[in-house]
């Protein structure tokens, strides 16, 4: 494997592991934060129930404190209303009476008193063990549960009345919406994990290329030196370590070149000596390939040096002697031992028989690895001719006997092997049949599971959408609760002006002409209109927005929005419209969002100014940018402008941009603000060109 690939995989492994760690840690932190928010809401709801009840409520109770009709109409109805407003499942209180835990307040699961499905006054609780921890520690006890309405969470807050009575306030709510939010969070972290891995792959490729390039250059120079190209020099700049390595490699190349020259000189002296002998000298490598032979071979065998080099010596042996020589050679190579006076039969190039006596020694490199043999051969044909004829006769007889014995042994061995192989084949066939059955069964189970999984995914997607709508409704109701003070203050201003005008009109002794009367009536109408706008804004923020998506022209929507506004003479409207802006959106709500943003821009301009509206589109999203040169937004406020109730203006309740954010979110889009104090503000609306309707 190349060094570039190794570096790439190493960096990728670090990126994948670190990204996976941060993904899991982030998801767990989000899960903990969401559960903390649910617990805080339950705790607040239980304390609200306590605040509603009289201080001595649990000191003055008895089984006859209420008639069932009064209990239903007062206590249960009030709890039902509070649960609906806060998005809770149940609100209740219980008290310990004569060792039993009885209900002192309750809620209808259906939130409908007429169904008579709530716990009766002073009815004993069916699960007193659930209160054990709260009364034992006298601290709020939180727990999760699962019932016919799905997953939920509840809190039990214990108290001791002034007379020493133990009682407990409880609140519960569904966490199905929480599970849906967690699934969405998980998908976001998975997306982050995927992006991090892609980015890591790109960085890994760049880093691997940067680090591996000088190493690959050094490797190429080393390969050239290994193939005898000593003139190649390594040249790498920019890194002291690589420069030092290049110097060492170049020095090694020069040293090898000098040694090669000395070796060639020594080889020349050896060749001269070998050619002066009557015997011929040879050398073979570890694969018995002839690498050197002296010219004397031409006198003994008639073959030239070039005809012998690169071939095994037995290519020139007599056919009758080839097999026995190979056996001897294999034994010698395996033992790596020297040999002396080993006789071989060779064929002269003219076809005559030549008997050679060989001696040789093994060759090892500096590391002790076997590299072949080096030896000397001489012609002993005349000396061994008669002796070989006698030995050949004896060897022939012995060979026949040996061959027959060997054949018999081989037949016995083959028979045994075939028997064992037959047994193994039967066992393998049985195992294969079992495996085939198991695979068929597994395939059927996987098909059933796949169908069930698709069905469950569809159901979960539907539940997620419903839960998201409920959660948004709950958050808006909570925001309206917080806005109550601001609304009352804003409504008092026009109501005070109206009251003063009416007082003046009805005062005795006041005489006015028609012009004054019309002036005061116009004041009353203007203030009534302002109060009505405040109420309509609050109602518009609270109500659920049901989008009616259709294909509309975004430029036309902007024109309609501008037509609804009264633009002061000191302000210029600039239009920078894009082309081909027929996209899918709700024309009514999008027009309202643009009206609210442009209205804010106009109110932010003091003196001469302009409001520029730009539209554009690409393959993914459509964009509306509204820019003004007003007083701008401070850096401390830029992140809060879309939050409910946030406003720095002397008048207004701060719901305008929050409603804009709701409308854009309903289009699966985002709205952002960019501002420079004293220079102006830009509000950018982006939403997908295709909506999931």
XYZ file of C-alpha atoms in Angstrom:
693
model
C 0.000 0.000 0.000
C 1.427 3.435 -0.979
C 2.405 5.946 1.728
C -0.140 8.411 0.291
C -2.964 5.910 0.882
C -1.753 5.085 4.403
C -1.690 8.757 5.437
C -5.140 9.268 3.881
C -6.712 6.378 5.811
C -5.043 7.414 9.079
C -6.435 10.973 8.904
C -9.862 9.695 7.811
C -9.968 7.384 10.844
C -9.253 10.314 13.208
C -11.959 12.457 11.536
C -14.596 9.708 11.668
C -13.933 8.856 15.340
C -13.906 12.498 16.508
C -17.034 13.380 14.477
C -18.898 10.372 15.893
C -17.925 11.371 19.455
C -19.144 14.968 19.097
C -22.368 13.793 17.387
C -23.281 11.437 20.256
C -22.288 13.990 22.931
C -24.354 16.743 21.295
C -27.417 14.523 20.975
C -27.221 13.478 24.653
C -26.867 17.107 25.764
C -29.921 18.109 23.681
C -31.933 15.234 25.145
C -31.041 16.311 28.689
C -31.925 19.955 27.963
C -35.354 19.059 26.520
C -36.236 16.864 29.509
C -35.162 19.720 31.796
C -37.551 22.053 29.989
C -40.444 19.604 30.370
C -39.717 19.161 34.099
C -39.612 22.945 34.605
C -42.975 23.337 32.861
C -44.557 20.599 35.009
C -43.113 22.127 38.193
C -44.482 25.575 37.257
C -47.938 24.134 36.426
C -48.128 22.342 39.802
C -47.204 25.568 41.626
C -49.894 27.405 39.603
C -52.436 24.865 40.902
C -51.239 25.543 44.468
C -51.537 29.292 43.912
C -55.151 28.881 42.717
C -56.195 26.924 45.818
C -56.807 28.756 49.138
C -53.902 28.604 51.640
C -55.948 26.540 54.144
C -57.586 24.383 51.468
C -56.131 21.094 52.728
C -56.680 21.984 56.419
C -60.437 22.513 56.033
C -61.320 19.526 53.823
C -63.519 16.585 54.719
C -65.473 14.063 52.698
C -68.497 16.423 52.952
C -66.733 19.643 51.898
C -68.228 19.558 48.391
C -71.231 18.129 46.672
C -70.252 16.212 43.570
C -71.928 18.859 41.378
C -69.994 21.736 43.018
C -66.743 19.782 42.838
C -67.266 19.106 39.106
C -68.340 22.639 38.258
C -65.645 24.455 40.247
C -62.558 22.319 40.785
C -62.593 19.917 37.824
C -63.733 22.546 35.292
C -60.981 24.937 36.400
C -58.321 22.204 36.143
C -59.626 21.189 32.709
C -59.302 24.756 31.453
C -55.791 25.158 32.888
C -54.651 21.875 31.304
C -55.916 22.981 27.903
C -54.172 26.340 28.139
C -50.849 24.833 29.268
C -50.924 21.754 27.030
C -51.002 19.300 29.988
C -52.580 15.871 30.362
C -53.588 16.090 34.023
C -53.526 18.362 37.116
C -54.481 17.006 40.515
C -53.892 17.178 44.253
C -53.998 14.372 46.815
C -53.916 14.221 50.619
C -53.129 11.523 53.170
C -56.330 10.747 55.128
C -56.424 7.828 57.600
C -53.387 6.206 55.929
C -54.917 6.465 52.448
C -54.106 8.854 49.603
C -57.314 10.496 48.351
C -58.019 12.995 45.538
C -58.729 16.581 46.614
C -58.723 18.002 43.061
C -58.710 16.230 39.688
C -58.943 16.674 35.919
C -61.008 14.946 33.237
C -58.745 12.947 30.886
C -61.076 13.989 28.059
C -61.311 17.586 29.422
C -65.132 17.154 29.227
C -66.965 17.088 32.593
C -70.073 15.616 31.009
C -68.215 12.376 30.315
C -67.771 11.942 34.090
C -64.343 10.304 33.566
C -62.475 12.267 36.289
C -61.502 11.038 39.771
C -64.222 11.729 42.360
C -63.668 13.955 45.383
C -61.996 12.062 48.268
C -61.699 8.927 46.116
C -58.744 6.729 47.173
C -55.834 6.696 44.690
C -55.368 3.331 42.944
C -51.528 3.511 43.033
C -50.411 4.910 46.430
C -46.893 3.481 45.908
C -46.204 6.166 43.260
C -46.330 8.797 46.052
C -43.892 6.942 48.342
C -40.690 8.633 47.094
C -42.148 12.163 47.218
C -43.484 11.803 50.779
C -40.303 9.999 51.922
C -37.891 12.711 50.682
C -40.354 15.653 50.791
C -38.822 16.835 47.514
C -40.311 17.081 43.987
C -40.293 13.630 42.332
C -40.112 13.390 38.529
C -40.900 10.205 36.612
C -41.773 9.006 33.111
C -44.702 6.723 32.296
C -46.555 5.058 29.445
C -50.362 4.766 29.236
C -53.150 4.694 26.682
C -52.264 8.243 25.562
C -48.646 7.374 24.843
C -45.430 8.370 26.597
C -45.574 11.031 29.287
C -43.831 12.610 32.262
C -45.136 13.797 35.617
C -44.062 15.604 38.792
C -45.255 15.131 42.395
C -44.549 18.040 44.801
C -45.158 17.204 48.508
C -46.281 19.807 51.080
C -47.233 19.914 54.777
C -50.208 22.102 55.698
C -50.283 24.395 58.723
C -52.102 21.680 60.665
C -49.514 19.053 59.681
C -51.537 17.351 56.936
C -49.494 15.727 54.165
C -50.698 16.595 50.692
C -49.236 16.482 47.192
C -49.713 18.474 43.964
C -49.197 16.692 40.633
C -48.972 17.576 36.941
C -48.394 15.404 33.873
C -47.965 15.971 30.133
C -47.345 13.969 26.968
C -43.730 13.582 25.783
C -44.676 12.291 22.342
C -43.771 15.724 20.969
C -40.433 15.563 22.800
C -39.635 12.241 21.128
C -40.427 13.799 17.754
C -38.101 16.736 18.472
C -35.340 14.345 19.544
C -35.710 12.430 16.275
C -35.334 15.670 14.362
C -32.282 16.571 16.466
C -30.799 13.165 15.744
C -31.196 13.715 11.999
C -29.460 17.112 12.326
C -26.503 15.546 14.116
C -26.340 12.747 11.535
C -26.216 15.454 8.832
C -23.402 17.185 10.742
C -21.588 13.850 11.011
C -21.885 13.267 7.232
C -20.639 16.787 6.396
C -17.706 16.388 8.807
C -16.710 13.085 7.183
C -16.887 14.588 3.658
C -14.802 17.547 4.783
C -12.364 15.159 6.504
C -12.003 13.130 3.308
C -11.120 16.274 1.328
C -8.608 17.452 3.945
C -7.134 13.933 4.134
C -6.548 13.891 0.385
C -4.803 17.290 0.513
C -2.629 16.420 3.535
C -1.771 12.957 2.173
C -0.642 14.524 -1.102
C 1.475 17.151 0.695
C 3.291 14.637 2.938
C 3.635 11.787 0.465
C 5.002 13.735 -2.533
C 8.604 14.127 -1.186
C 8.574 10.539 0.094
C 7.504 9.258 -3.325
C 10.291 11.284 -4.959
C 12.830 9.740 -2.588
C 11.408 6.288 -3.330
C 11.747 6.889 -7.088
C 15.404 7.903 -6.689
C 16.035 4.816 -4.535
C 14.441 2.606 -7.216
C 16.663 4.188 -9.876
C 19.759 3.512 -7.754
C 18.601 -0.065 -7.217
C 18.435 -0.486 -11.013
C 21.955 0.879 -11.516
C 21.103 4.481 -12.424
C 23.624 6.038 -10.065
C 23.624 9.382 -11.870
C 20.122 10.121 -10.443
C 20.264 12.658 -7.576
C 17.577 13.387 -4.965
C 16.627 17.064 -4.722
C 13.890 18.125 -2.245
C 13.710 21.586 -0.647
C 11.563 23.163 2.035
C 12.119 20.627 4.848
C 15.421 20.127 6.671
C 14.678 16.474 7.430
C 14.008 15.660 3.766
C 17.061 17.680 2.654
C 19.244 15.695 5.100
C 17.735 12.459 3.824
C 18.485 13.510 0.223
C 22.128 14.163 1.127
C 22.402 10.735 2.757
C 20.770 9.050 -0.233
C 23.107 10.828 -2.682
C 26.144 9.880 -0.570
C 24.976 6.260 -0.546
C 24.553 6.370 -4.344
C 28.142 7.583 -4.787
C 29.439 4.890 -2.429
C 27.567 2.166 -4.285
C 28.888 3.466 -7.603
C 32.500 3.255 -6.313
C 31.924 -0.256 -4.969
C 30.456 -1.355 -8.306
C 33.562 -0.143 -10.103
C 35.787 -2.090 -7.684
C 33.600 -5.178 -8.110
C 33.867 -5.018 -11.883
C 37.665 -4.828 -11.627
C 37.702 -7.879 -9.345
C 35.368 -9.705 -11.716
C 37.730 -9.075 -14.605
C 40.638 -10.612 -12.681
C 38.519 -13.655 -11.787
C 37.458 -14.126 -15.396
C 41.042 -14.112 -16.602
C 41.945 -16.761 -14.019
C 38.928 -18.924 -14.882
C 39.687 -18.900 -18.575
C 43.245 -20.075 -17.946
C 42.082 -23.293 -16.173
C 41.434 -26.616 -17.960
C 38.091 -26.986 -16.092
C 35.164 -24.634 -16.479
C 33.773 -22.524 -13.596
C 30.085 -21.862 -13.146
C 27.609 -20.046 -10.906
C 23.829 -20.503 -10.495
C 21.269 -18.522 -8.454
C 18.768 -19.853 -5.921
C 16.507 -20.951 -8.814
C 19.384 -22.921 -10.479
C 19.557 -20.395 -13.361
C 23.104 -20.122 -14.735
C 24.477 -16.600 -14.118
C 28.147 -17.180 -14.990
C 30.214 -19.778 -16.899
C 33.806 -19.638 -18.082
C 34.720 -19.939 -21.772
C 36.125 -23.433 -21.111
C 32.584 -24.748 -21.480
C 32.958 -24.373 -25.245
C 35.806 -26.965 -25.195
C 33.945 -29.446 -22.938
C 30.354 -29.231 -24.261
C 30.638 -27.307 -27.519
C 28.126 -24.606 -26.407
C 29.063 -20.943 -26.319
C 28.849 -18.908 -23.127
C 25.795 -17.024 -24.396
C 23.978 -20.315 -25.114
C 24.492 -21.464 -21.514
C 23.746 -18.242 -19.583
C 20.129 -17.831 -18.390
C 19.381 -21.578 -18.549
C 19.370 -24.360 -15.980
C 22.426 -26.640 -16.265
C 20.211 -29.683 -16.781
C 19.034 -28.329 -20.100
C 22.311 -29.795 -21.433
C 22.262 -33.105 -19.531
C 21.541 -36.458 -21.095
C 17.836 -37.357 -21.048
C 18.488 -40.523 -19.076
C 20.348 -38.606 -16.379
C 18.050 -35.538 -16.115
C 15.673 -36.920 -13.464
C 18.334 -38.240 -11.057
C 20.294 -34.991 -11.348
C 17.221 -32.935 -10.459
C 16.640 -35.049 -7.340
C 20.241 -34.546 -6.263
C 20.049 -30.808 -6.939
C 16.831 -30.361 -4.919
C 18.435 -32.154 -1.981
C 21.506 -29.943 -2.151
C 19.512 -26.713 -2.449
C 17.309 -27.690 0.484
C 20.344 -28.431 2.694
C 22.494 -25.499 1.464
C 25.554 -27.723 1.991
C 28.721 -27.948 -0.149
C 29.042 -30.942 -2.490
C 32.047 -32.643 -4.110
C 32.585 -34.976 -7.047
C 28.962 -35.243 -8.116
C 28.877 -36.871 -11.549
C 26.499 -35.738 -14.323
C 25.921 -36.887 -17.876
C 25.860 -34.096 -20.429
C 25.310 -34.128 -24.158
C 27.896 -32.408 -26.284
C 26.510 -30.064 -28.899
C 27.506 -32.687 -31.515
C 25.411 -35.316 -29.667
C 28.226 -37.283 -27.995
C 28.034 -38.195 -24.288
C 30.208 -36.213 -21.850
C 30.571 -37.204 -18.193
C 31.230 -34.252 -15.889
C 32.330 -34.312 -12.253
C 31.023 -31.289 -10.326
C 31.926 -29.678 -7.036
C 30.316 -26.582 -5.548
C 29.745 -24.435 -2.470
C 26.623 -22.453 -1.466
C 26.529 -18.655 -1.736
C 25.011 -16.516 1.059
C 24.535 -12.755 1.231
C 25.522 -10.580 4.192
C 22.172 -11.293 5.861
C 22.688 -15.070 5.620
C 20.150 -15.601 2.840
C 20.859 -18.405 0.351
C 21.645 -17.012 -3.107
C 22.805 -20.050 -5.113
C 25.924 -22.140 -5.788
C 29.380 -21.512 -7.262
C 31.543 -24.426 -8.469
C 33.825 -26.120 -10.991
C 33.241 -28.940 -13.527
C 35.802 -31.237 -15.175
C 35.552 -33.903 -17.904
C 35.864 -37.509 -16.486
C 34.284 -39.349 -19.411
C 37.109 -41.834 -20.025
C 37.606 -42.650 -16.347
C 33.981 -43.396 -15.586
C 32.849 -44.954 -18.848
C 33.363 -48.609 -17.904
C 32.384 -48.080 -14.292
C 29.165 -46.351 -15.319
C 28.209 -49.181 -17.613
C 28.415 -51.592 -14.670
C 26.640 -49.241 -12.305
C 23.960 -48.514 -14.875
C 23.147 -52.208 -15.085
C 22.886 -52.571 -11.294
C 21.007 -49.308 -10.995
C 18.543 -50.395 -13.660
C 17.652 -53.546 -11.734
C 17.410 -51.673 -8.456
C 15.395 -48.946 -10.052
C 12.771 -51.381 -11.323
C 12.370 -52.844 -7.852
C 12.180 -49.439 -6.258
C 9.688 -48.164 -8.821
C 7.364 -51.116 -8.258
C 7.452 -50.627 -4.494
C 6.807 -46.942 -4.908
C 3.822 -47.557 -7.181
C 2.339 -49.975 -4.635
C 2.720 -47.473 -1.834
C 1.212 -44.729 -3.950
C -1.817 -46.880 -4.764
C -2.406 -47.614 -1.070
C -2.042 -43.924 -0.192
C -4.409 -42.839 -2.987
C -7.029 -45.384 -1.865
C -6.898 -44.063 1.702
C -7.139 -40.447 0.515
C -10.154 -41.203 -1.684
C -11.964 -42.893 1.227
C -11.415 -39.915 3.540
C -12.393 -37.462 0.803
C -15.668 -39.334 0.205
C -16.580 -39.067 3.919
C -15.823 -35.351 3.999
C -17.903 -34.800 0.856
C -20.962 -36.426 2.455
C -20.670 -34.238 5.568
C -20.264 -31.119 3.411
C -23.409 -31.967 1.399
C -25.437 -32.306 4.624
C -24.172 -28.965 5.957
C -24.957 -27.293 2.622
C -28.562 -28.509 2.737
C -29.064 -27.151 6.261
C -27.531 -23.803 5.335
C -29.821 -23.496 2.285
C -32.932 -24.013 4.431
C -31.797 -21.425 6.980
C -31.096 -18.875 4.222
C -34.603 -19.311 2.763
C -36.167 -18.874 6.209
C -34.074 -15.743 6.910
C -35.053 -14.220 3.538
C -38.778 -14.607 4.329
C -38.327 -13.019 7.789
C -36.425 -10.063 6.290
C -39.211 -9.432 3.748
C -41.837 -9.372 6.536
C -39.714 -7.015 8.671
C -39.196 -4.670 5.707
C -42.959 -4.298 5.131
C -43.560 -3.642 8.854
C -40.737 -1.076 8.977
C -42.192 0.947 6.072
C -45.596 0.992 7.795
C -44.121 2.184 11.097
C -42.112 4.921 9.355
C -45.302 6.299 7.743
C -47.113 6.296 11.108
C -44.222 8.002 12.893
C -44.015 10.705 10.198
C -47.700 11.513 10.652
C -47.350 11.665 14.460
C -44.320 13.954 14.113
C -46.251 16.498 12.042
C -49.156 16.551 14.514
C -46.818 16.892 17.475
C -44.960 19.775 15.846
C -48.223 21.696 15.280
C -49.251 21.177 18.935
C -45.839 22.293 20.202
C -45.917 25.528 18.157
C -49.461 26.255 19.433
C -48.339 25.680 23.033
C -45.314 27.968 22.667
C -47.467 30.752 21.175
C -49.988 30.492 24.029
C -47.133 30.744 26.499
C -45.772 33.815 24.672
C -49.223 35.455 24.744
C -49.300 34.864 28.480
C -46.027 36.741 28.781
C -47.388 39.468 26.453
C -50.425 40.177 28.612
C -48.663 43.023 30.440
C -47.437 44.627 27.225
C -50.863 44.320 25.578
C -52.613 45.936 28.530
C -50.121 48.817 28.533
C -50.424 49.376 24.771
C -54.245 49.279 24.948
C -54.374 51.772 27.855
C -52.738 54.479 25.704
C -55.473 54.660 22.993
C -58.198 54.032 25.586
C -56.888 56.965 27.668
C -56.914 59.259 24.645
C -60.480 58.161 23.782
C -61.589 58.722 27.390
C -60.142 62.240 27.445
C -61.757 63.096 24.105
C -65.172 61.824 25.254
C -64.828 63.702 28.544
C -64.123 66.915 26.700
C -67.064 66.357 24.305
C -69.512 65.668 27.153
C -68.334 68.386 29.520
C -71.092 70.845 30.369
C -70.609 74.360 29.181
C -68.264 73.386 26.362
C -69.348 74.882 23.056
C -67.589 73.764 19.875
C -68.155 74.112 16.206
C -68.322 71.261 13.673
C -64.597 71.451 12.907
C -63.600 70.807 16.530
C -66.232 68.097 16.864
C -64.886 66.366 13.738
C -61.303 66.699 15.080
C -62.137 64.927 18.336
C -64.188 62.256 16.551
C -61.224 61.591 14.222
C -58.977 61.261 17.284
C -61.364 58.682 18.749
C -61.501 56.771 15.421
C -57.681 56.785 15.109
C -57.158 55.461 18.639
C -59.824 52.770 18.144
C -58.008 51.730 14.933
C -54.671 51.538 16.822
C -56.222 49.419 19.576
C -57.830 47.163 16.976
C -54.436 46.712 15.219
C -52.828 45.671 18.524
C -55.550 43.086 19.164
C -55.418 41.761 15.565
C -51.613 41.430 15.781
C -51.881 39.410 19.009
C -54.624 37.195 17.567
C -52.668 36.678 14.336
C -49.617 35.618 16.351
C -51.646 33.156 18.468
C -53.702 31.422 15.802
C -52.379 28.417 13.910
C -51.398 29.287 10.349
C -52.860 26.895 7.815
C -50.865 27.357 4.624
C -52.566 27.122 1.226
C -49.660 26.445 -1.096
C -49.973 27.209 -4.758
C -47.866 28.391 -7.660
C -47.613 32.192 -7.458
C -45.361 34.942 -8.792
C -43.091 36.349 -6.073
C -42.698 39.742 -7.798
C -46.474 40.135 -8.017
C -46.729 39.291 -4.299
C -44.252 42.117 -3.484
C -46.257 44.579 -5.616
C -49.473 43.653 -3.778
C -47.744 44.130 -0.421
C -46.472 47.608 -1.393
C -49.972 48.586 -2.532
C -51.263 48.011 1.021
C -48.760 50.482 2.549
C -48.824 54.259 2.792
C -45.238 55.313 1.975
C -44.189 58.767 3.282
C -42.940 61.292 0.713
C -39.461 61.362 2.276
C -38.913 57.647 1.512
C -38.134 56.135 -1.920
C -39.079 52.543 -2.769
C -36.489 50.763 -4.952
C -37.298 47.524 -6.774
C -34.683 45.041 -7.940
C -36.744 42.104 -9.202
C -35.353 38.864 -10.592
C -36.877 36.839 -13.440
C -38.796 33.538 -13.605
C -40.072 33.806 -10.026
C -43.128 31.540 -10.346
C -42.729 29.338 -7.238
C -44.925 27.488 -4.727
C -45.948 29.523 -1.628
C -49.005 30.890 0.237
C -49.594 34.259 -1.430
C -51.711 35.722 1.440
C -49.296 34.963 4.270
C -46.178 35.797 2.254
C -47.702 39.162 1.334
C -48.410 39.797 5.048
C -44.782 38.964 5.946
C -43.431 41.410 3.326
C -45.846 44.139 4.542
C -44.631 43.727 8.158
C -40.938 43.882 7.177
C -41.337 46.934 4.854
C -43.434 48.680 7.516
C -40.642 48.208 10.071
C -38.103 49.560 7.541
C -40.208 52.690 6.936
C -40.572 53.296 10.694
C -36.779 52.970 11.153
C -35.972 55.828 8.683
C -35.627 59.353 10.042
C -35.558 62.033 7.342
C -34.765 61.201 3.711
C -34.253 57.517 2.979
C -34.996 54.507 0.834
C -36.299 50.958 1.071
C -34.918 48.519 -1.550
C -36.699 45.218 -2.249
C -34.766 42.541 -4.199
C -36.008 39.139 -5.389
C -34.016 36.222 -6.797
C -34.182 32.455 -7.291
C -31.883 29.504 -7.934
C -32.440 25.772 -8.320
C -32.988 25.309 -4.567
C -34.550 28.395 -2.976
C -36.260 31.729 -3.574
C -35.070 34.889 -1.776
C -36.568 38.281 -0.850
C -34.127 40.877 0.579
C -35.516 44.136 2.084
C -32.859 46.807 2.781
C -33.247 50.265 4.367
C -30.883 53.057 5.370
C -32.535 53.632 8.721
C -30.952 53.850 12.155
C -30.083 50.133 12.200
C -30.119 47.560 15.005
C -27.513 47.255 17.768
C -25.272 44.195 17.908
C -26.745 43.220 21.280
C -30.269 43.191 19.797
C -29.660 41.632 16.348
C -30.187 38.071 17.626
C -33.447 38.979 19.432
C -35.438 40.844 16.782
C -37.467 37.750 15.783
C -38.350 36.792 19.370
C -41.897 37.515 20.601
C -42.368 40.741 22.637
C -38.949 42.194 21.658
C -39.151 45.847 20.613
C -37.043 49.002 21.067
C -39.794 51.284 19.679
C -41.785 53.562 21.953
C -45.016 51.967 20.682
C -45.744 48.404 19.690
C -45.736 45.002 21.398
C -42.913 43.366 19.420
C -44.865 40.650 17.566
C -44.444 41.835 13.949
C -41.124 40.124 13.083
C -42.073 37.112 15.227
C -45.127 36.626 12.978
C -42.846 36.996 9.925
C -40.617 34.237 11.316
C -43.667 31.958 11.851
C -44.854 32.500 8.266
C -41.414 31.797 6.762
C -40.953 28.711 8.995
C -44.318 27.405 7.762
C -42.770 27.609 4.268
C -39.811 25.492 5.503
C -37.643 28.604 5.143
C -35.523 30.938 7.278
C -35.471 34.687 7.893
C -32.297 36.490 8.976
C -31.267 40.045 9.838
C -28.066 41.931 8.997
C -27.561 45.431 10.337
C -24.980 48.183 10.880
C -26.008 50.784 13.509
C -26.495 54.164 11.831
C -26.245 52.673 8.302
C -29.347 50.515 7.918
C -30.744 46.974 8.089
C -31.332 44.096 5.646
C -34.002 41.426 6.325
C -33.574 38.327 4.100
C -36.375 35.777 3.583
C -35.416 32.413 2.042
C -37.702 29.451 1.354
C -37.529 26.331 -0.868
C -38.887 26.546 -4.395
C -40.723 23.266 -3.785
C -42.940 22.718 -0.745
C -43.974 19.441 0.879
C -47.726 19.932 0.758
